[in-house]
XYZ file of C-alpha atoms in Angstrom:
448
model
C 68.420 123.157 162.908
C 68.300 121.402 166.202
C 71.416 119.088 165.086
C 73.238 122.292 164.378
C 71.878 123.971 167.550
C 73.245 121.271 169.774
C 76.488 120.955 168.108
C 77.245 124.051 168.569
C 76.767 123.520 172.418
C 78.687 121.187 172.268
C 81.693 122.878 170.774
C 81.174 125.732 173.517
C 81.124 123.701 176.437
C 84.055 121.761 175.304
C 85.985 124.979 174.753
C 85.139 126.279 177.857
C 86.109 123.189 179.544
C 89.839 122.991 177.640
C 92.061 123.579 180.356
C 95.166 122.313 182.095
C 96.175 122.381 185.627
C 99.808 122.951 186.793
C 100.310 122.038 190.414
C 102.968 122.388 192.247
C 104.128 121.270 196.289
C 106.744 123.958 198.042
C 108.642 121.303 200.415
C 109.773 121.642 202.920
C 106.724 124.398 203.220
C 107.765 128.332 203.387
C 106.145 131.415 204.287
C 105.484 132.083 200.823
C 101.733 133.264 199.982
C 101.540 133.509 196.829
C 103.411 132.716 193.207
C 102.929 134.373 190.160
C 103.486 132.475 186.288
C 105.155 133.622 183.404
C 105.370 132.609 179.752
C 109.011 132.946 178.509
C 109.706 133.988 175.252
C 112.879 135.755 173.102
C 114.324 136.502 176.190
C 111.124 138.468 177.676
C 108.445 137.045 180.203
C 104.595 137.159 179.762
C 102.340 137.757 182.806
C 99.917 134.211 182.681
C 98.426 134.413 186.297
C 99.134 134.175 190.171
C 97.961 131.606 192.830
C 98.022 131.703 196.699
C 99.499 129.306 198.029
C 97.646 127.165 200.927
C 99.977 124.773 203.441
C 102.689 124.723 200.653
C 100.375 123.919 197.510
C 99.560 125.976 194.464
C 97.664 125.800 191.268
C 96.933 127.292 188.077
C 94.299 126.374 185.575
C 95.459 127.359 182.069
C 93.147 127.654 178.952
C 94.227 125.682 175.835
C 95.043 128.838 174.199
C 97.880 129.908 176.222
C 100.834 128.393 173.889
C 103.520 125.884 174.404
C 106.978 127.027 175.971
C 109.232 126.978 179.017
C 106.944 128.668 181.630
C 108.199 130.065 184.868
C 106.575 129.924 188.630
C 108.151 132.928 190.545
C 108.074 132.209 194.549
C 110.015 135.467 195.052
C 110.266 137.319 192.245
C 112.092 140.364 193.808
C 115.085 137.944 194.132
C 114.347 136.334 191.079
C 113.769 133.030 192.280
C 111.424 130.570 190.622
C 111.236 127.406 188.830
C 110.897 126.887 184.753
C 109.431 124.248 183.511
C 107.717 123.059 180.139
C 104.380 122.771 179.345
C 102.609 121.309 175.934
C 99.125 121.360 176.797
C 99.272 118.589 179.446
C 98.561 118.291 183.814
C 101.859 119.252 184.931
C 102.597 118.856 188.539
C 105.645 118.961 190.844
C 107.370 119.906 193.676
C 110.882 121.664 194.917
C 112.987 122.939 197.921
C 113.001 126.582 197.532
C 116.516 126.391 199.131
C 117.847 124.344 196.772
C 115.693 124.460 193.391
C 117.543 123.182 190.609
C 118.697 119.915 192.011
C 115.173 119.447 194.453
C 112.625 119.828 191.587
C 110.454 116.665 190.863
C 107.758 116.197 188.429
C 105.018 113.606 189.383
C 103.253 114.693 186.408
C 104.069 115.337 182.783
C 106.059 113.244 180.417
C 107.520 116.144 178.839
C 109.290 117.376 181.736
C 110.009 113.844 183.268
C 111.628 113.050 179.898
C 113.925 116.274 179.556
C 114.889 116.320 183.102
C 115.804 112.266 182.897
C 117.812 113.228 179.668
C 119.847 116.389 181.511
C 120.993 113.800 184.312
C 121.928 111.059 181.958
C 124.047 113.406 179.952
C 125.130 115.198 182.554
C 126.771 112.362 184.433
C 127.957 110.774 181.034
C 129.602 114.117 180.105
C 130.935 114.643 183.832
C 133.471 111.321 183.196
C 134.494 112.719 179.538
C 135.570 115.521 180.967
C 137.339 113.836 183.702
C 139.244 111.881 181.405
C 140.232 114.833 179.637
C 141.593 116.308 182.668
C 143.711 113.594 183.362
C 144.767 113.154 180.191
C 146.113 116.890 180.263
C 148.304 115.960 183.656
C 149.667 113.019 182.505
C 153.178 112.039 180.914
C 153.038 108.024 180.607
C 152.223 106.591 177.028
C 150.492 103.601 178.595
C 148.704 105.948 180.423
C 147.963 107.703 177.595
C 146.531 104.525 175.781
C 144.343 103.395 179.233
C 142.961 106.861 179.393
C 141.664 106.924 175.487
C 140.197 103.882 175.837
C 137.500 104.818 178.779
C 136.887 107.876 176.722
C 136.125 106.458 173.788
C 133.773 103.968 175.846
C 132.480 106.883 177.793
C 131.700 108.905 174.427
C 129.893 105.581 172.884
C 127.745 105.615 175.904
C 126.958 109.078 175.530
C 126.182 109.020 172.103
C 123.727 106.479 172.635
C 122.184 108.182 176.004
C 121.686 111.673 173.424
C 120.709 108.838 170.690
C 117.718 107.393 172.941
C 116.677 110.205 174.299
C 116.162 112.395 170.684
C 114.146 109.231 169.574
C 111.939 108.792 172.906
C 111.308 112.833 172.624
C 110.096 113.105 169.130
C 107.162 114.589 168.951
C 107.698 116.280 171.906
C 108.243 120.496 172.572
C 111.557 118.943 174.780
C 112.660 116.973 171.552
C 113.971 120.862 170.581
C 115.858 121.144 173.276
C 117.441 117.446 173.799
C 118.730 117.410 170.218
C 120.189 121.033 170.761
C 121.852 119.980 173.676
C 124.153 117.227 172.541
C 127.613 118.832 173.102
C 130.620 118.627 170.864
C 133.492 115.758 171.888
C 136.262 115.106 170.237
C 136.682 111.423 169.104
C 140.078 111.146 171.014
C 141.208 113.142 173.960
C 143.057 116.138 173.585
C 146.515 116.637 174.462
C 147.017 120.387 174.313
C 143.979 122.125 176.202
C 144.472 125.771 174.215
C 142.987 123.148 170.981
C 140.816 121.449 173.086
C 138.890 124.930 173.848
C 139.281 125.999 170.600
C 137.256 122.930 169.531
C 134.827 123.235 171.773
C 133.839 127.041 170.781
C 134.659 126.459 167.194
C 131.612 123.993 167.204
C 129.512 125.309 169.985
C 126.632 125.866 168.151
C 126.309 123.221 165.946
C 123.667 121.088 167.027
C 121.344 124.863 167.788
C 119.203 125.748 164.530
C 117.741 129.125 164.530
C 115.135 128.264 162.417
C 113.240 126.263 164.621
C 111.077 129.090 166.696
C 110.758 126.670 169.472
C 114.031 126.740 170.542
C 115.351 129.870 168.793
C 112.020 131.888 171.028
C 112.994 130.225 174.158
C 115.399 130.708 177.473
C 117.145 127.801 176.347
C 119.466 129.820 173.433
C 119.911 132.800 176.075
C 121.285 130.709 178.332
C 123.336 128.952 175.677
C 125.102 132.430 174.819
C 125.553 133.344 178.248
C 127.618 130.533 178.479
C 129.179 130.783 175.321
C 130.404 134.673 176.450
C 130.997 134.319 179.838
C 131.816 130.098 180.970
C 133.973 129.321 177.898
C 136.092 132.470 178.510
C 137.674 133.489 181.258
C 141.324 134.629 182.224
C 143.084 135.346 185.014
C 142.934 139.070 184.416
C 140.584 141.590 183.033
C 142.093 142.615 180.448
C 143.058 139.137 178.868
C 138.851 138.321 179.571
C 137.924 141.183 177.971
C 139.627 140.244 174.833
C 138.230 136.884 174.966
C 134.882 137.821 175.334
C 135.170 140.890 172.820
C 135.843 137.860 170.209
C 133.361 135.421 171.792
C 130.630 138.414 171.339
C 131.400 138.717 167.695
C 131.404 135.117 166.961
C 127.896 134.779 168.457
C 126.714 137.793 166.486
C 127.634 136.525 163.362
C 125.845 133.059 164.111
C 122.784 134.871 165.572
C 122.369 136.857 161.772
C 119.886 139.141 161.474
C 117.224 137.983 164.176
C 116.716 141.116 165.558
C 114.714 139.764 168.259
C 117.601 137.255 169.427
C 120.089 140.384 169.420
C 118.067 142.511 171.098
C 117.613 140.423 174.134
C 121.354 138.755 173.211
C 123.084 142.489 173.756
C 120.659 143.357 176.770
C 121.480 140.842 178.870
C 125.521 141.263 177.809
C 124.719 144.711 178.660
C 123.136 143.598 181.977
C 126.204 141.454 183.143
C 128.782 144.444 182.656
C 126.225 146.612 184.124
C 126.295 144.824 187.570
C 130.332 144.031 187.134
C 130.934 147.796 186.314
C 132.833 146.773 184.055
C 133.071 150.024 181.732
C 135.290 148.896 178.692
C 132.722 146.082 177.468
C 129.745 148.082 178.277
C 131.173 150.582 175.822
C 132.173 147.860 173.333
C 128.481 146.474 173.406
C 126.779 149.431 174.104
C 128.434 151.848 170.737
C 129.603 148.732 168.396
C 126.198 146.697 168.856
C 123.161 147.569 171.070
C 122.771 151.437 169.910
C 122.899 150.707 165.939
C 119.746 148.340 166.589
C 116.633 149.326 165.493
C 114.369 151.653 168.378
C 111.750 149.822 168.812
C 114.169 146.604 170.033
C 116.239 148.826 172.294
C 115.420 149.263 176.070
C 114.930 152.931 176.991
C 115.403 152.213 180.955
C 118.301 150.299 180.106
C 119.611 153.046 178.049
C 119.439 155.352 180.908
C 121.269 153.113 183.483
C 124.169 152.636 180.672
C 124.082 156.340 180.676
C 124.005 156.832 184.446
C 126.432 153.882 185.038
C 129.255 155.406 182.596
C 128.920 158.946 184.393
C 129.142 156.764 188.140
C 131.546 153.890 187.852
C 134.027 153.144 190.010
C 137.012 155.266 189.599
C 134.948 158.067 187.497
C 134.995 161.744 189.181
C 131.389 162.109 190.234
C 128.997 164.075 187.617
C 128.930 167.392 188.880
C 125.593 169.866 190.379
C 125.023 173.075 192.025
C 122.638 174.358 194.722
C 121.955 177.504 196.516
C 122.874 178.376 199.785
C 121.427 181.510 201.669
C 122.003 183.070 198.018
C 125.497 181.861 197.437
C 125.738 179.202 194.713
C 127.962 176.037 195.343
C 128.391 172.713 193.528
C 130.217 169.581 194.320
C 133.495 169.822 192.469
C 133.813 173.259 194.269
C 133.759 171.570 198.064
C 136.830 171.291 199.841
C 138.718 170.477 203.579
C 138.241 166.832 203.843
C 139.128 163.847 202.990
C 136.322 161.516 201.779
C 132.403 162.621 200.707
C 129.703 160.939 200.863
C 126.565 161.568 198.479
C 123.440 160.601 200.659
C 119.998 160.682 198.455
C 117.534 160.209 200.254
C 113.556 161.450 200.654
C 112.026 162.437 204.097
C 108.641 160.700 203.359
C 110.456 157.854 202.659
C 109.544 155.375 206.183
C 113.060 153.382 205.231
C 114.811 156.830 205.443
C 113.480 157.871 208.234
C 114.588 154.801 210.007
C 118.354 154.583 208.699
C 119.404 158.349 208.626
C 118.862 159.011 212.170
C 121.709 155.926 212.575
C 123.625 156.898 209.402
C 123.940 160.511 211.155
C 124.935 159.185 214.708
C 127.903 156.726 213.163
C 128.924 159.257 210.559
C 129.409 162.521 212.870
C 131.866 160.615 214.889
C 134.084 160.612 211.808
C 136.319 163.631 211.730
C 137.662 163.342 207.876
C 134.322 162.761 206.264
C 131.482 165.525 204.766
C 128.230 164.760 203.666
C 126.446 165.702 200.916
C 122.462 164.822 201.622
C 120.275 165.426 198.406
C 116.173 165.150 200.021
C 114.079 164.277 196.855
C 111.042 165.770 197.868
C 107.924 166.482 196.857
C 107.621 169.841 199.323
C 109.566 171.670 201.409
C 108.034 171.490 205.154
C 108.773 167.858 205.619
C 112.191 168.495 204.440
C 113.129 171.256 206.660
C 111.575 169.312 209.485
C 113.862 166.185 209.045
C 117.025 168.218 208.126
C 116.862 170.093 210.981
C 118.278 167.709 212.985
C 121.078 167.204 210.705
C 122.952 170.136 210.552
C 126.465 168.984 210.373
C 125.222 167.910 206.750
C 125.334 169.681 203.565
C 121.323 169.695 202.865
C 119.620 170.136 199.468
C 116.473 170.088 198.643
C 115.713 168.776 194.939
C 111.869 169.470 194.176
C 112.003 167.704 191.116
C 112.325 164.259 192.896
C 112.787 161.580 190.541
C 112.244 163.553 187.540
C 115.967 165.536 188.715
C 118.850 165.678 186.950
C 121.004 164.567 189.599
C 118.948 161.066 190.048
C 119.269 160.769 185.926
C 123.044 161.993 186.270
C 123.733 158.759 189.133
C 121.085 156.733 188.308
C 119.536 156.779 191.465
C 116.382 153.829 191.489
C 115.760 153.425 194.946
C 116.311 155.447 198.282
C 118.451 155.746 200.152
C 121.292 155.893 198.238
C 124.935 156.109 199.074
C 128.313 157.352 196.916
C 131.888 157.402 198.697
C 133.717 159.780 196.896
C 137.649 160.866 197.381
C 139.228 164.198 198.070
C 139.403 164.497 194.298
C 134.962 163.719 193.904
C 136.402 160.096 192.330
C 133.714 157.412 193.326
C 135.288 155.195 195.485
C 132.593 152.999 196.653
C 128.781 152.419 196.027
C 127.365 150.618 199.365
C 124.300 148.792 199.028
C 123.248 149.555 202.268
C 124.155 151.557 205.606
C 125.393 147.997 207.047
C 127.917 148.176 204.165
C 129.157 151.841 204.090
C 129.696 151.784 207.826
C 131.689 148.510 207.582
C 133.987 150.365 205.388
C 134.600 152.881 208.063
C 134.665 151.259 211.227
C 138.029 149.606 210.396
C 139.510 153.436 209.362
């Protein structure tokens, strides 16, 4: 019994003592006090921990049962800047330039990470002189140019091969062996002459060396970032409407090779939905949005996102503003209705909000001044008396008070998220202009 007893001690300690350590140096150091870690995975990010960080240094002490993947170490994660990295159960430790954190970032410790990040400069640099061949071998017109030219790309693509070669041998075993041997990128075997074949190569066999059924790579950032660039890098034109087209067909290509991995198109069509979101671009969020992302299942749709494809179809650029009505000492009005000037501007804004309070008082000084422009200024408010004590300084405004605060229609109708909030509308209630800022709307009237 004793033998047993102290066995199973044993077993307990060890498993309480199973942990890793991931350090990492911000350098030069920043005024950054703390960074928070997150497990990525199918395009979604896992809480793991946070650390403060002391004269530039941070750590984390992971348990062995936190699984293998590309982690990430958010410095600022309302910018969404942070590092990824891999970890496999091993010390990791590194260091970056915040300023610069893709080309600063070191690794001191781990051979997984030294190993992929050796491989992406190798390949990198090897693929850099292909495709400066290629180039040249577009422009020129000389036969024994042509013949020079194929020969360092041929020598170029041997050297290549064998960098992608090495590399997929030195990584096996490894979690980065998925993502080395899914990175070797198609080449022709002899330079290209016409570059409208050339692409078409390239696309046609984009995803060859990516295989879905390994959950490694096909549950990782590295396949999201693959179809971004698939979409959006391998086509663009030199107007919308040609890029459109292109990336209607690039969308349907990488549907077709995703399958039925509901997971993958989930998170595939979000972030495409994402992208056109923040472009405004309203065709392709309709041609994602009704051909794709609403015929997948509930539970892998977004119901935030939903409402901001909702709210950003009703307040695009160029859309007449979604229409509301108020009460005014018992006469009813509504937006559409206002007339005798030639731009509005929709002003949400709450007066227990400290930011308001600061920026009205200036947005009201600047924006009196301006003979030709009305204001519309929704208060999202949780009573009246603070209201009325604010608003009473602003008088040439319109003022309405919305008691339903962020539960009103109007904030679903223009998808209001944060306050304040400004819309530029035309005589006609078209949106002109969505500022991000006061800075920004009164730049685009001081030079009126």
């Amino acid at each position: 019994m004793k033998k047993i007893f102290y066995i199973v001690i044993f077993i307990t300690c060890f498993s309480l003592q199973a942990q890793f350590s991931i350090k990492g140096t911000i350098d030069p150091d920043h005024d950054y006090s703390w960074i928070l870690l997150y497990k990525m995975q199918n395009g979604d990010q896992t809480y793991i921990d946070n650390a403060d960080v002391v004269e530039g240094q941070f750590e984390f002490e992971i348990n062995d049962s936190e699984p293998s993947g590309i982690y990430r170490a958010y410095y600022q994660i309302e910018n969404s800047l942070y590092v990824e990295f891999i970890y496999n159960k091993e010390e990791v430790e590194f260091s970056f330039d915040p300023n610069n954190p893709d080309i600063s970032l070191s690794f001191s410790q781990s051979k997984e990470n030294n190993v992929y990040q050796n491989y992406y400069k190798e390949i990198r640099s090897k693929q850099q002189k292909i495709d400066s061949i290629q180039v040249l071998y577009f422009k020129s017109s000389e036969e024994n140019r042509y013949l020079e030219l194929e020969k360092q790309y041929k020598e170029f693509l041997g050297e290549l091969n064998e960098v992608q070669a090495r590399y997929e041998k030195e990584s096996m075993g490894m979690l980065a062996n998925h993502f080395i041997s899914a990175s070797a990128q198609y080449n022709a075997e002899s330079p290209q002459k016409d570059p409208n074949r050339y692409m078409d190569a390239i696309k046609e066999h984009f995803f060859d060396n990516m295989d879905l059924s390994d959950e490694e790579l096909s549950h990782s950032t590295f396949v999201s970032d693959r179809l971004h660039d698939y979409v959006f890098y391998l086509n663009q034109a030199e107007d919308q409407n040609s890029e459109n087209e292109l990336q209607k067909d690039a969308i349907e290509k990488a549907l077709q090779w995703i399958g039925d991995d509901m997971e993958l198109l989930g998170s595939f069509e979000s972030d495409l939905l994402e992208v056109f979101l923040l472009n405004e671009n309203v065709e392709m969020i309709n041609f994602v949005n009704e051909n794709h992302y609403k015929k997948l299942p509930a539970t892998y749709q977004s119901g935030e996102l939903n409402k901001r494809v909702i709210a950003t179809l009703k307040t695009a650029i160029g859309i007449t503003a979604p229409d509301f009505s108020w009460s005014e000492n018992g006469i009813t009005n509504s937006l559409h209705a206002l007339r005798g000037t030639d731009y509005y501007i929709l002003l949400f804004f709450s007066s227990n909000c400290p930011h308001c309070q600061m920026e009205i008082p200036e947005f009201y000084k600047f924006i009196i001044g301006i003979e030709n422009i009305k204001v519309v200024a929704v208060g999202l408010e949780d009573e009246k008396g603070s209201w009325e004590a604010m608003t009473g300084n602003y008088n040439e405004f319109i003022n309405i008070l919305d008691l339903d605060k962020w539960s009103s229609q109007k904030v679903k109708d223009y998808g209001v998220t944060a306050i304040p909030t400004y819309f530029v509308l035309d005589i006609d209630k078209k949106i002109l202009a969505k500022p991000l800022d006061f800075e920004e709307l009164k730049s685009m009237f001081e030079t009126r």
